[in-house]
Short mmCIF file of C-alpha atoms in Angstrom, two decimals:
data_model
loop_
_atom_site.label_atom_id
_atom_site.label_comp_id
_atom_site.label_asym_id
_atom_site.label_seq_id
_atom_site.Cartn_x
_atom_site.Cartn_y
_atom_site.Cartn_z
CA MET P 1 -4.41 -77.93 -98.21
CA ASN P 2 -2.55 -80.45 -96.08
CA GLU P 3 1.11 -81.30 -96.59
CA GLU P 4 0.43 -84.23 -98.93
CA GLN P 5 -1.77 -82.07 -101.14
CA ARG P 6 0.80 -79.27 -101.25
CA ASP P 7 3.43 -81.81 -102.27
CA ALA P 8 1.15 -82.99 -105.10
CA VAL P 9 0.59 -79.43 -106.32
CA LEU P 10 4.33 -78.73 -106.36
CA CYS P 11 5.37 -82.15 -107.72
CA ASN P 12 7.18 -82.00 -111.07
CA ALA P 13 6.49 -85.59 -112.15
CA ASP P 14 4.80 -86.05 -115.52
CA ILE P 15 2.03 -88.18 -114.00
CA VAL P 16 0.64 -87.38 -110.55
CA TYR P 17 -2.29 -89.12 -108.84
CA VAL P 18 -3.85 -87.95 -105.57
CA ASP P 19 -6.25 -90.07 -103.51
CA ALA P 20 -8.72 -87.47 -102.23
CA GLY P 21 -11.82 -88.48 -100.29
CA PRO P 22 -14.88 -86.38 -99.39
CA GLY P 23 -14.08 -83.16 -97.56
CA THR P 24 -10.42 -83.11 -98.57
CA GLY P 25 -10.78 -80.10 -100.85
CA LYS P 26 -9.97 -81.97 -104.06
CA THR P 27 -11.39 -79.24 -106.33
CA HIS P 28 -9.28 -76.64 -104.53
CA MET P 29 -6.23 -78.87 -104.99
CA LEU P 30 -7.00 -79.55 -108.65
CA THR P 31 -7.42 -75.87 -109.51
CA SER P 32 -4.30 -75.01 -107.50
CA LYS P 33 -2.34 -77.52 -109.57
CA LEU P 34 -3.60 -75.95 -112.79
CA ILE P 35 -2.52 -72.52 -111.56
CA GLU P 36 0.90 -73.96 -110.72
CA TYR P 37 1.26 -75.37 -114.24
CA ILE P 38 0.44 -71.94 -115.68
CA ARG P 39 2.83 -70.25 -113.29
CA THR P 40 5.79 -72.30 -114.51
CA ALA P 41 5.35 -72.24 -118.32
CA PRO P 42 2.93 -71.56 -121.20
CA GLN P 43 0.31 -74.30 -121.17
CA LYS P 44 -2.49 -75.82 -123.21
CA ILE P 45 -4.68 -77.30 -120.50
CA VAL P 46 -7.44 -79.88 -120.86
CA ALA P 47 -9.47 -80.36 -117.66
CA LEU P 48 -11.75 -83.40 -117.81
CA SER P 49 -14.68 -84.15 -115.52
CA TYR P 50 -17.10 -87.09 -115.59
CA THR P 51 -20.25 -84.97 -116.03
CA ASN P 52 -21.09 -81.62 -117.57
CA THR P 53 -22.27 -80.35 -114.19
CA ALA P 54 -18.95 -81.22 -112.55
CA ALA P 55 -17.10 -79.61 -115.46
CA ARG P 56 -19.01 -76.35 -115.07
CA GLN P 57 -18.29 -76.28 -111.34
CA LEU P 58 -14.60 -76.89 -111.95
CA GLY P 59 -14.51 -74.12 -114.54
CA VAL P 60 -16.06 -71.63 -112.12
CA ARG P 61 -13.57 -72.56 -109.38
CA PHE P 62 -10.63 -72.35 -111.77
CA ASN P 63 -11.57 -68.91 -113.10
CA LYS P 64 -12.09 -67.61 -109.57
CA LYS P 65 -8.73 -68.93 -108.39
CA LEU P 66 -7.01 -67.61 -111.51
CA ALA P 67 -8.38 -64.13 -110.85
CA GLN P 68 -7.25 -64.32 -107.22
CA SER P 69 -3.75 -65.45 -108.22
CA GLY P 70 -3.11 -62.40 -110.39
CA ILE P 71 -1.38 -64.59 -112.98
CA SER P 72 -1.66 -63.54 -116.61
CA GLY P 73 0.38 -66.33 -118.14
CA ASP P 74 0.18 -67.67 -121.67
CA PHE P 75 -2.31 -70.54 -121.66
CA THR P 76 -5.43 -72.06 -123.20
CA PHE P 77 -8.04 -73.87 -121.12
CA PHE P 78 -10.55 -76.49 -122.23
CA ASN P 79 -13.01 -77.68 -119.61
CA GLY P 80 -15.52 -80.49 -120.20
CA THR P 81 -16.06 -84.24 -120.45
CA ILE P 82 -13.84 -86.69 -122.31
CA HIS P 83 -16.55 -86.99 -124.96
CA SER P 84 -16.79 -83.25 -125.56
CA PHE P 85 -12.99 -82.99 -125.75
CA CYS P 86 -12.62 -85.85 -128.24
CA PHE P 87 -15.50 -84.57 -130.38
CA ARG P 88 -14.05 -81.06 -130.44
CA MET P 89 -10.59 -82.32 -131.40
CA LEU P 90 -11.93 -84.52 -134.21
CA LYS P 91 -14.01 -81.66 -135.57
CA ALA P 92 -11.18 -79.12 -135.30
CA TYR P 93 -8.66 -81.43 -136.99
CA ASN P 94 -10.97 -82.21 -139.89
CA LYS P 95 -11.57 -78.49 -140.36
CA ALA P 96 -7.81 -77.84 -140.27
CA VAL P 97 -7.24 -80.32 -143.10
CA SER P 98 -10.35 -79.20 -145.04
CA GLN P 99 -12.28 -82.40 -144.48
CA LEU P 100 -15.99 -82.57 -143.70
CA PHE P 101 -16.94 -83.75 -140.21
CA ASP P 102 -20.66 -83.12 -139.99
CA TYR P 103 -21.73 -85.76 -137.49
CA VAL P 104 -24.39 -85.08 -134.87
CA ILE P 105 -24.26 -86.67 -131.41
CA LEU P 106 -27.36 -88.68 -130.51
CA ASP P 107 -28.72 -88.18 -127.01
CA ASP P 108 -30.52 -90.99 -125.14
CA GLU P 109 -33.97 -89.90 -126.31
CA GLU P 110 -32.89 -89.78 -129.96
CA ILE P 111 -31.22 -93.19 -129.67
CA GLN P 112 -34.46 -94.61 -128.27
CA GLU P 113 -36.53 -93.10 -131.09
CA LEU P 114 -34.18 -94.34 -133.82
CA ALA P 115 -34.09 -97.81 -132.26
CA GLU P 116 -37.88 -97.98 -132.30
CA ASP P 117 -37.95 -96.91 -135.96
CA ILE P 118 -35.47 -99.65 -136.87
CA ARG P 119 -37.46 -102.22 -134.92
CA ASP P 120 -40.67 -101.18 -136.67
CA SER P 121 -38.96 -101.51 -140.06
CA HIS P 122 -38.33 -105.14 -139.15
CA ASP P 123 -41.96 -105.65 -138.03
CA GLY P 124 -40.88 -105.85 -134.40
CA GLU P 125 -38.93 -109.08 -134.94
CA ILE P 126 -35.63 -107.75 -133.57
CA PRO P 127 -35.31 -107.16 -129.80
CA LEU P 128 -35.15 -103.45 -129.00
CA SER P 129 -32.29 -104.12 -126.57
CA GLN P 130 -30.08 -105.41 -129.40
CA ILE P 131 -30.81 -102.38 -131.57
CA LEU P 132 -30.06 -100.02 -128.68
CA SER P 133 -26.75 -101.79 -128.07
CA SER P 134 -25.87 -101.47 -131.76
CA LEU P 135 -26.66 -97.76 -131.77
CA ARG P 136 -24.36 -97.32 -128.78
CA SER P 137 -21.65 -99.37 -130.54
CA ASP P 138 -21.86 -102.14 -127.95
CA LYS P 139 -21.32 -105.41 -129.86
CA ARG P 140 -22.03 -107.71 -126.93
CA ASP P 141 -24.89 -110.15 -127.66
CA VAL P 142 -25.66 -108.41 -130.97
CA PRO P 143 -25.73 -110.35 -134.28
CA GLU P 144 -23.06 -109.09 -136.67
CA GLU P 145 -25.61 -108.58 -139.44
CA LEU P 146 -27.70 -106.27 -137.24
CA PHE P 147 -24.65 -104.36 -136.02
CA SER P 148 -23.52 -103.76 -139.62
CA GLU P 149 -27.00 -102.61 -140.65
CA VAL P 150 -27.24 -100.14 -137.77
CA SER P 151 -23.72 -98.85 -138.54
CA ARG P 152 -24.79 -98.16 -142.14
CA ILE P 153 -27.89 -96.31 -140.92
CA LYS P 154 -25.82 -94.17 -138.56
CA GLU P 155 -23.39 -93.29 -141.33
CA ALA P 156 -26.23 -92.43 -143.72
CA TYR P 157 -27.77 -90.07 -141.17
CA LYS P 158 -24.36 -88.79 -140.01
CA VAL P 159 -25.11 -89.55 -136.36
CA ILE P 160 -22.84 -90.97 -133.68
CA SER P 161 -23.16 -92.11 -130.09
CA MET P 162 -21.01 -91.13 -127.13
CA GLN P 163 -19.16 -94.43 -127.43
CA ASP P 164 -18.53 -93.77 -131.12
CA ILE P 165 -16.78 -90.51 -130.26
CA LEU P 166 -14.22 -92.23 -128.05
CA ALA P 167 -13.79 -95.14 -130.46
CA ASN P 168 -13.25 -92.80 -133.43
CA PHE P 169 -10.79 -90.69 -131.44
CA ALA P 170 -8.81 -93.78 -130.41
CA LYS P 171 -8.83 -95.05 -133.99
CA ALA P 172 -7.54 -91.70 -135.27
CA LEU P 173 -4.71 -91.84 -132.75
CA ASP P 174 -3.80 -95.33 -133.96
CA THR P 175 -4.13 -94.88 -137.72
CA ASP P 176 -3.82 -91.20 -138.67
CA ALA P 177 -0.28 -89.81 -138.45
CA GLY P 178 -1.53 -86.37 -139.41
CA PHE P 179 -3.99 -86.34 -136.53
CA ARG P 180 -1.32 -87.48 -134.08
CA SER P 181 1.04 -84.72 -135.20
CA TRP P 182 -1.71 -82.08 -135.02
CA LEU P 183 -2.95 -83.21 -131.59
CA SER P 184 0.57 -83.16 -130.15
CA LYS P 185 0.52 -79.38 -130.59
CA GLN P 186 -2.87 -78.88 -128.92
CA VAL P 187 -2.30 -80.21 -125.38
CA THR P 188 0.43 -79.93 -122.74
CA VAL P 189 -1.58 -80.77 -119.59
CA VAL P 190 -4.48 -83.14 -118.90
CA ALA P 191 -6.19 -82.84 -115.51
CA ILE P 192 -8.71 -85.55 -114.61
CA ASP P 193 -11.32 -85.44 -111.86
CA GLU P 194 -13.10 -88.55 -110.47
CA ALA P 195 -10.32 -90.77 -111.79
CA GLN P 196 -11.81 -93.84 -110.08
CA ASP P 197 -14.87 -93.77 -112.38
CA LEU P 198 -13.16 -93.94 -115.76
CA THR P 199 -13.49 -96.77 -118.27
CA GLU P 200 -10.76 -98.88 -119.83
CA LEU P 201 -11.25 -97.07 -123.17
CA TYR P 202 -10.93 -93.68 -121.45
CA TYR P 203 -7.57 -94.64 -119.96
CA SER P 204 -6.39 -96.20 -123.21
CA ILE P 205 -6.94 -92.81 -124.88
CA ILE P 206 -4.91 -91.04 -122.19
CA ASP P 207 -2.18 -93.68 -122.60
CA ARG P 208 -2.07 -93.05 -126.34
CA MET P 209 -1.86 -89.29 -125.77
CA ILE P 210 1.07 -89.75 -123.39
CA THR P 211 2.84 -91.75 -126.09
CA ILE P 212 2.40 -89.18 -128.87
CA ILE P 213 2.68 -85.89 -126.93
CA PRO P 214 6.23 -85.25 -125.67
CA GLY P 215 6.32 -84.11 -122.05
CA LEU P 216 2.55 -84.36 -121.53
CA ARG P 217 1.63 -83.73 -117.89
CA VAL P 218 -1.26 -85.72 -116.40
CA PHE P 219 -2.75 -84.88 -113.01
CA LEU P 220 -5.45 -87.17 -111.62
CA VAL P 221 -7.64 -86.85 -108.55
CA GLY P 222 -9.88 -89.67 -107.36
CA ASP P 223 -11.46 -91.52 -104.47
CA PRO P 224 -11.60 -95.35 -104.78
CA ARG P 225 -14.22 -95.39 -102.02
CA GLN P 226 -16.70 -93.65 -104.33
CA ASN P 227 -16.94 -95.77 -107.49
CA ILE P 228 -20.32 -94.26 -108.45
CA PHE P 229 -20.29 -95.03 -112.17
CA GLU P 230 -19.19 -98.66 -112.06
CA PHE P 231 -22.37 -99.61 -113.95
CA ASN P 232 -20.97 -97.67 -116.93
CA GLY P 233 -17.73 -99.63 -116.94
CA GLY P 234 -15.83 -97.25 -114.68
CA SER P 235 -13.59 -98.95 -112.16
CA TYR P 236 -10.72 -98.17 -109.81
CA ARG P 237 -8.99 -101.19 -111.34
CA ASN P 238 -8.69 -99.24 -114.59
CA LEU P 239 -6.92 -96.46 -112.70
CA GLU P 240 -4.57 -98.94 -111.00
CA GLU P 241 -3.62 -100.47 -114.36
CA PHE P 242 -3.03 -97.01 -115.83
CA LEU P 243 -0.73 -95.99 -113.00
#
């Protein structure tokens, strides 16, 4: 690591962002920061990556570095995407309070199939694009009547989209005091990779978590020159507004 990266790893600020371009060893720096958190105090770490593949790679690097460090501190470690984290927390909380949370996440193929079934039930009179948007909880250019119908179908089948997961998590943070109290005991550190590719909703969730979790540490690594997922609503502007 160079001097700037070492400073970031040792920095005690609650929120730390590092601009790390290709070849700068950002994964090494990110895992080193996680080890440093563990070295200083018991931690409940959530490491978030944009894709499952990136999450698996980060997990392998972290476990290798942890073994090399010889540290046996008191910590828990969740590694995955923001969607998998939010889904797991919603499911765990509902189990903790003896409530049923039996939703199934629809993948792209299942969303396509369900959209075609809904279109066929309307004799093909509704554009498939509008049904797909409704299933993904995207209200843009979708008649309210159709959106409400699709929402009822999803609830009847107990299925949710990726967007639903984030929206439901954000809603729980806003409206459920019990969930806020429970979540505040589950996380002490959030580490975020590819911070330049995150959506406005993603950052609004992190903002809410900072508000409700005393002393939450957030460590972000990104490269504004590589805004790969802008088509999904990810933007460096969202990161700038968050910081």
